């Protein structure tokens, strides 16, 4: 449960945590965000998430609304005030409040900054990882700058709705060339018959996942083979194993795609290994 929300310099009770109707995040999705996993009270991969936020802001020509040190403090204080040991912390920065106009507001317009934190059961993702998740494919109808983490999430909302209607937890988005770009809110991975770990390379078509980057470090450290390249839904369906990565899921096995089982339809040993080495790498970095 979220008790207290940081809004523009104040910690407000949840029921009174508001932003203005003329906020540019609300009117134009002119806003960027980050979500970090919280484990044992620690904010996992905090600095890479803040670095990505800084990059998203800069790509949208928004200044950093406060120093990195101040943002770290807001994250930590929001986690503390909500007594989150295990859960997530969410940070959003919009271009602020101004009379509705496509033009950027005057440069001295203060950004809107919101931070909230919520607890999740400690074994929430771990329990799901024991079963794995189903994914379905959906057309990737997003814009051409998916490397910027904006709140313009309607295509993801619709793809996840389709997935939910089909009993799946995630949608894998397929571009016009027929390749999987990424999940609606995760990066997509497969493992080939000969044990190569495959994920699409970074481009403007996907979000540079922080979990993805940490797992790539872990894969290198363990001497496993990584291939950054495209794959099709058909290759995924015939793959030995598949999984997704995101901050809150870490490494989550995918056991079926469009209703057809991957491997034996259960989380496989290599994906379990990925989950283990990811958590090991995070522990080393803490
Ligand atoms: N792709 C998309 C579209 C996402 O929304 C997310 C989750 N933020 C990810 C990938 C995974 O990124 P991360 O590992 O940084 O959570």
Coordinates of N, CA and C and ligand atoms in Angstrom, one line a residue, residues 33-35 49 52 142 146 149 153 182-187 207-212 245-248, ligand 1:
X33 N 9.8 8.6 -16.9 CA 9.6 7.9 -15.6 C 10.7 6.8 -15.5
X34 N 10.7 6.3 -14.3 CA 11.6 5.1 -14.0 C 10.8 4.3 -13.0
X35 N 11.1 3.0 -13.0 CA 10.6 2.1 -11.9 C 11.8 1.3 -11.5
X49 N 19.3 3.5 -13.3 CA 17.9 4.0 -13.6 C 17.9 5.5 -13.6
X52 N 19.5 6.6 -16.8 CA 18.5 6.5 -18.0 C 17.5 7.7 -17.9
X142 N 4.0 1.4 -31.6 CA 4.6 2.5 -30.9 C 5.3 3.5 -31.8
X146 N 11.4 4.5 -29.0 CA 11.1 3.7 -27.8 C 12.2 3.6 -26.8
X149 N 12.1 6.7 -22.2 CA 11.1 6.0 -21.3 C 10.1 7.1 -21.0
X153 N 2.2 5.5 -22.8 CA 2.1 4.0 -22.7 C 0.9 3.4 -23.3
X182 N 10.5 -6.1 -28.4 CA 10.6 -6.3 -26.9 C 9.2 -6.6 -26.4
X183 N 9.1 -6.7 -25.1 CA 7.8 -6.9 -24.5 C 7.1 -5.5 -24.3
X184 N 5.8 -5.5 -24.0 CA 5.1 -4.2 -23.7 C 5.7 -3.5 -22.6
X185 N 6.3 -4.2 -21.6 CA 7.0 -3.6 -20.4 C 8.1 -4.4 -20.0
X186 N 8.9 -5.0 -20.9 CA 10.0 -5.8 -20.6 C 10.9 -6.0 -21.8
X187 N 12.1 -6.5 -21.7 CA 12.9 -6.9 -22.8 C 12.7 -8.4 -23.1
X207 N 13.5 -0.2 -25.4 CA 14.1 0.5 -24.3 C 15.4 -0.2 -23.8
X208 N 16.4 0.6 -23.6 CA 17.6 0.0 -23.0 C 17.4 -0.4 -21.6
X209 N 16.9 -1.7 -21.4 CA 16.5 -2.1 -20.0 C 17.7 -2.1 -19.1
X210 N 17.5 -1.7 -17.9 CA 18.6 -1.7 -16.9 C 18.8 -3.2 -16.5
X211 N 17.8 -3.9 -16.4 CA 17.9 -5.4 -16.0 C 18.6 -6.1 -17.1
X212 N 18.3 -5.7 -18.4 CA 19.0 -6.3 -19.6 C 20.5 -6.1 -19.4
X245 N 13.0 -9.8 -19.2 CA 13.6 -9.1 -18.1 C 12.9 -7.7 -17.9
X246 N 12.8 -7.3 -16.6 CA 12.4 -6.0 -16.2 C 12.7 -5.8 -14.8
X247 N 12.7 -4.6 -14.3 CA 13.1 -4.3 -12.9 C 12.3 -5.1 -11.9
X248 N 11.0 -5.1 -12.1 CA 10.2 -5.8 -11.1 C 10.1 -7.3 -11.2
Ligands
LIG1 N1 11.0 -2.4 -22.3 C1 9.9 -1.7 -22.0 C2 9.0 -1.2 -23.0 C3 9.6 -1.4 -20.6 O1 8.6 -0.7 -20.3 C4 10.5 -2.0 -19.6 C5 10.2 -1.8 -18.1 N2 10.5 -0.5 -17.7 C6 11.6 -2.7 -20.0 C7 11.8 -2.9 -21.4 C8 12.6 -3.3 -19.0 O2 13.4 -2.2 -18.5 P1 14.0 -2.3 -17.1 O3 14.8 -3.6 -17.0 O4 14.9 -1.1 -17.0 O5 12.9 -2.3 -16.1

